[in-house]
CSV table of C-alpha atoms in Angstrom, one decimal:
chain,number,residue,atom,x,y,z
A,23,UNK,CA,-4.7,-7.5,148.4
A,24,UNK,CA,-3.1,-10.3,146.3
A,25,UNK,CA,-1.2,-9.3,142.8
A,26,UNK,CA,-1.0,-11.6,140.0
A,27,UNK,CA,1.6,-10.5,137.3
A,28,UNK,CA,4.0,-12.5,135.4
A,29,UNK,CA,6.5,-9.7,134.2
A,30,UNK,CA,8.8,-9.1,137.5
A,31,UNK,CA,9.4,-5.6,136.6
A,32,UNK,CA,5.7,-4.5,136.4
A,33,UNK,CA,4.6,-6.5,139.2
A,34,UNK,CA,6.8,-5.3,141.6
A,35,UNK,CA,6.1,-1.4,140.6
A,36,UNK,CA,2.6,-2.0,141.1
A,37,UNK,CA,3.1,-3.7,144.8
A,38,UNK,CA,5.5,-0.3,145.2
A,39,UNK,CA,2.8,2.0,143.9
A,40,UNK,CA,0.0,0.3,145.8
A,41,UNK,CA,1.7,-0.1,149.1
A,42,UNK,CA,2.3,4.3,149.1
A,43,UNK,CA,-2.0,4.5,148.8
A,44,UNK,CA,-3.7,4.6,152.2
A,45,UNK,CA,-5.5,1.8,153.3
A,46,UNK,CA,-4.1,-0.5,150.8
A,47,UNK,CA,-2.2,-3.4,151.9
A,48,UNK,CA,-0.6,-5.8,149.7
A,49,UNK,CA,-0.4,-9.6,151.5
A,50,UNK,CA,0.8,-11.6,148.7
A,51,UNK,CA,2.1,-11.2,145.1
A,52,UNK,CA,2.4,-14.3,142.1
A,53,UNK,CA,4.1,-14.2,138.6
A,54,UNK,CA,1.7,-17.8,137.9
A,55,UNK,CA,-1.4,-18.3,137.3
A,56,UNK,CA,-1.7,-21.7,139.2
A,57,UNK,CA,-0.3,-19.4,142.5
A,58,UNK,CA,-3.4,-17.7,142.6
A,59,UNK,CA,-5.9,-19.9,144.6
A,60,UNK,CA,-2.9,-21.5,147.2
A,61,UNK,CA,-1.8,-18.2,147.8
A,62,UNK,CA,-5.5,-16.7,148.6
A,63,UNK,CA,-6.7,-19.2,150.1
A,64,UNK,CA,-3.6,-18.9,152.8
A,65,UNK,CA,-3.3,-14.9,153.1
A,66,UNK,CA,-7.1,-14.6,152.4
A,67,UNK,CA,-6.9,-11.3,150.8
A,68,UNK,CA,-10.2,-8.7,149.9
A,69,UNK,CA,-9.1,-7.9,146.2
A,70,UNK,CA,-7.0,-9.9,144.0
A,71,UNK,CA,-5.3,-8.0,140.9
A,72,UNK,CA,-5.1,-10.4,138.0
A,73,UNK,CA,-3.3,-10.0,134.4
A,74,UNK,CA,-5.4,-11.6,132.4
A,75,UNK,CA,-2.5,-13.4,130.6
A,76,UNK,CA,-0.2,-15.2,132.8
A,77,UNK,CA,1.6,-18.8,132.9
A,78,UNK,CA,0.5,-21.8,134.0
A,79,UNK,CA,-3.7,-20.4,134.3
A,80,UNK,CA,-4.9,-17.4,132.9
A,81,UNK,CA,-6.3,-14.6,134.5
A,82,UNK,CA,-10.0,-15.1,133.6
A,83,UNK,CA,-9.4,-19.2,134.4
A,84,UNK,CA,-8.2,-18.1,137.6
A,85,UNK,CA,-10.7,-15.2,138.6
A,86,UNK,CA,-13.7,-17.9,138.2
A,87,UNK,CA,-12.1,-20.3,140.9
A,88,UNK,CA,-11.4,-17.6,142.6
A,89,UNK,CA,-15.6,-16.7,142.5
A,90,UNK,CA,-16.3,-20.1,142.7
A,91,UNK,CA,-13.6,-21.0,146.0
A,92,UNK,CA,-16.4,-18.5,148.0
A,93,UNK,CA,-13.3,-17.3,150.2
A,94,UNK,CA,-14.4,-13.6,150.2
A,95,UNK,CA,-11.9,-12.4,147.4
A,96,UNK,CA,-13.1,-10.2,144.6
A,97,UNK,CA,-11.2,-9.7,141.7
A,98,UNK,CA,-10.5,-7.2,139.4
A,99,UNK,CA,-8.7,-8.0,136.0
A,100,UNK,CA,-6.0,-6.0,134.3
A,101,UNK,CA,-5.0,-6.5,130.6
A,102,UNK,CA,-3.3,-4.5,128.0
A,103,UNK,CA,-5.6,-4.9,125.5
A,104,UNK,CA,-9.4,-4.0,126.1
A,105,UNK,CA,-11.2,-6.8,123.7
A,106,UNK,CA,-14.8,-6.7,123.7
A,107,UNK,CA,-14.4,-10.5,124.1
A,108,UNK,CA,-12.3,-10.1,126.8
A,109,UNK,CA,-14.5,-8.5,128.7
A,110,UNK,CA,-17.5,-10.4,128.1
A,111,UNK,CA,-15.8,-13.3,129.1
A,112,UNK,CA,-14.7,-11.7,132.3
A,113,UNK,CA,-18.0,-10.9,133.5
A,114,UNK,CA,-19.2,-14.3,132.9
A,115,UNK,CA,-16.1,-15.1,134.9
A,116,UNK,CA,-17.9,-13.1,137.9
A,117,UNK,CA,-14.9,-10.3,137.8
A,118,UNK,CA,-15.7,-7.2,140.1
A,119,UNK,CA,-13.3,-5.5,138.0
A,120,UNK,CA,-12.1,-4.9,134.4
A,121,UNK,CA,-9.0,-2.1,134.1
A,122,UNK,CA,-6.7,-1.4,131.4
A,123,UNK,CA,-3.1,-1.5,132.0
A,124,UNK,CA,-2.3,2.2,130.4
A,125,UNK,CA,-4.9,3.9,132.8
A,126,UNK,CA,-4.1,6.7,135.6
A,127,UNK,CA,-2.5,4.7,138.6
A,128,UNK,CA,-5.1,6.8,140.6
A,129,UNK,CA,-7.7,5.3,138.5
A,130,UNK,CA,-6.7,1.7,139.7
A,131,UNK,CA,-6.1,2.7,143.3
A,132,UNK,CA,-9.7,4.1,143.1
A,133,UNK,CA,-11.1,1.2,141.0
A,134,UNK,CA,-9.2,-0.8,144.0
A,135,UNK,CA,-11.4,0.9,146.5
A,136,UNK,CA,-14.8,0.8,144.6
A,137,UNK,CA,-14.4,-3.3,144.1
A,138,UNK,CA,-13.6,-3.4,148.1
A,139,UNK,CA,-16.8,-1.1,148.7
A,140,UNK,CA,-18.6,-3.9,146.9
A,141,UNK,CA,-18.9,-2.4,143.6
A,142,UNK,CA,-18.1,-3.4,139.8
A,143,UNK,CA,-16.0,-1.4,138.3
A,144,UNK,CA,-15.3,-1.4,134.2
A,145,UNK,CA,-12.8,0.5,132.0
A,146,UNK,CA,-15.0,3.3,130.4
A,147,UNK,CA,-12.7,3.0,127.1
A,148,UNK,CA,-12.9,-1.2,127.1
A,149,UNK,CA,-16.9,-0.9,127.6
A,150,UNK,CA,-17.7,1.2,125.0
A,151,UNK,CA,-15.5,-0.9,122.9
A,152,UNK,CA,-17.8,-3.8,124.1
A,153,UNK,CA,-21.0,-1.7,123.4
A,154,UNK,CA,-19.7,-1.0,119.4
A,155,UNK,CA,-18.3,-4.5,118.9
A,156,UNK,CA,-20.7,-6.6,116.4
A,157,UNK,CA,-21.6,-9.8,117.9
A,158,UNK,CA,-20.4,-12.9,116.0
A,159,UNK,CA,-23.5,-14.8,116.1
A,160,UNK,CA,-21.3,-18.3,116.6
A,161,UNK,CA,-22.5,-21.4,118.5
A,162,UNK,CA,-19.9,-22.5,121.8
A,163,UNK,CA,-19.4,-25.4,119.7
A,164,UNK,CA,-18.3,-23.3,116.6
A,165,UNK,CA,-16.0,-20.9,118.9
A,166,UNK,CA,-14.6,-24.3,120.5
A,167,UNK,CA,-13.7,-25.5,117.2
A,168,UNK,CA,-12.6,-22.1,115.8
A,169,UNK,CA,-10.4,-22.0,119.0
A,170,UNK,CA,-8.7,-25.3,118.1
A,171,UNK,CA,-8.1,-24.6,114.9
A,172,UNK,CA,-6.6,-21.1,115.7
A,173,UNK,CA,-4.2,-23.2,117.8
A,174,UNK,CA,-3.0,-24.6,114.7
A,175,UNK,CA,-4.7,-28.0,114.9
A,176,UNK,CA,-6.3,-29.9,112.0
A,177,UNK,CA,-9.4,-31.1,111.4
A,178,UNK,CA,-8.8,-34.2,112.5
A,179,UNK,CA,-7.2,-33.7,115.4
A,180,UNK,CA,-10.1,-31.3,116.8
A,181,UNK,CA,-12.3,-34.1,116.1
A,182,UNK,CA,-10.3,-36.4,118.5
A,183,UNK,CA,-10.4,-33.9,121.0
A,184,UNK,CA,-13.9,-33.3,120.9
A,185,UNK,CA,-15.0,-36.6,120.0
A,186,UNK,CA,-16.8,-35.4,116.8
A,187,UNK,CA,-16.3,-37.1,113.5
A,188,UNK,CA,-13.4,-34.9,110.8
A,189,UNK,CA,-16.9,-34.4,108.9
A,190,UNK,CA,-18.7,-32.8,111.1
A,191,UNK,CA,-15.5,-30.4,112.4
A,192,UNK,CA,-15.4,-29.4,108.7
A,193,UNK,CA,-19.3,-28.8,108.8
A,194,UNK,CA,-18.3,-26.3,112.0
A,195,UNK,CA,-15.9,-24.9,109.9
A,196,UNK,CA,-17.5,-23.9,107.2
A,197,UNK,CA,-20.5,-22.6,108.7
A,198,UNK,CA,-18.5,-20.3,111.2
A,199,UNK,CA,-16.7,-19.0,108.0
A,200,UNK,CA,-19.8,-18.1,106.6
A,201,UNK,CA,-21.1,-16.7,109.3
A,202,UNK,CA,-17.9,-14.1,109.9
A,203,UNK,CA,-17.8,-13.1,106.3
A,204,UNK,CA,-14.6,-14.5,105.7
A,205,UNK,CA,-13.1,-16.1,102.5
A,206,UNK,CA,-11.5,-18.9,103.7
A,207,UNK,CA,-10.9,-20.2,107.6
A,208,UNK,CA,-7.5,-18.2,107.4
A,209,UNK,CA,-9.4,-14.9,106.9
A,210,UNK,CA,-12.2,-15.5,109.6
A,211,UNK,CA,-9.5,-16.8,111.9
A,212,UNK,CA,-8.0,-13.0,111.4
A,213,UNK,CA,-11.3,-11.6,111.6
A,214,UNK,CA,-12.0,-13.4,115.0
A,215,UNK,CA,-8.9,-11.9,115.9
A,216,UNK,CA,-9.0,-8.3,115.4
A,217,UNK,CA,-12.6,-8.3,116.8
A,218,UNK,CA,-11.0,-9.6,120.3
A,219,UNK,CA,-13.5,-12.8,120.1
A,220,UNK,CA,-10.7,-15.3,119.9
């Protein structure tokens, strides 16, 4: 198995941990994201275990070329936080896998196993969280925008990026505050945030 990690300290107590359980090799560990594919497409591992948050290309970014590469590695994602957004995104990233960082180590070892047995395996806690979590009711264009604008651009600049007019940015704008409830974009910005959808 591969492990994708960017802290040093956790990565290599989970390649120690992992290496004790029988029948679990580890071939090839990265702290960056942009390691991943190189690195599994030369030790060809079975499972890759991916933070969802590294340098360089992020866990979920990385799990779909991994899907997409066909090379006969399935992936199972690890994350500290279990956002409902999160996950969803992670199962249209075709993960095998979804685990939170503060389970049982036995829990991943197993979860480990399962995936390599050719079955999906999801944090019970980070589903249900999925399963309670109201959905936003947002077009992709008005999460694109939202995005943007979360990363501190203005409205002019996210029209550049997307080739829109500033008009029609504010238009997204205001209608995806609306939509969220919020007062102002700053307020639906926070509530896209604590609901894990940004």
């Amino acid at each position: 198995m591969l492990i994708a990690e960017d802290m040093y300290m956790l990565r290599k107590a989970l390649v120690s941990l992992l290496e004790l359980e029988p029948g679990i090799e580890v071939v090839a560990e990265v702290g960056d994201g942009t390691q991943i594919m190189p690195t599994a497409r030369q030790t060809r591992p079975n499972i890759a275990v991916v933070d969802i948050n590294l340098p360089g290309l992020d866990g979920l970014s990385a799990a779909s070329a991994l899907h997409k590469a066909d090379i006969g590695c399935r992936t199972i994602i690890l994350t500290s936080l279990g956002q409902p957004d999160h996950l969803r995104r992670a199962i249209a990233a075709n993960v095998h896998g979804f685990m939170l960082k503060d389970s049982d180590p036995g829990q991943l070892s197993d979860a480990i196993r399962s995936v390599a047995s050719g079955k999906r395996v999801i944090d019970p806690e980070a589903a249900l969280a999925a399963i309670d979590a109201r959905p936003h009711r947002l077009t992709e264009r008005e999460l694109q925008v939202l995005r943007l604008a979360a990363d501190g651009e203005e409205a002019r600049q996210v029209a550049a990026r997307l080739s829109l007019s500033t008009g029609t940015v504010r238009n997204y704008l205001s209608t995806a505050v609306s939509k969220l409830g919020g007062r102002n974009l700053v307020d639906a910005l926070r509530i896209m945030r604590e609901s894990g959808w940004l």
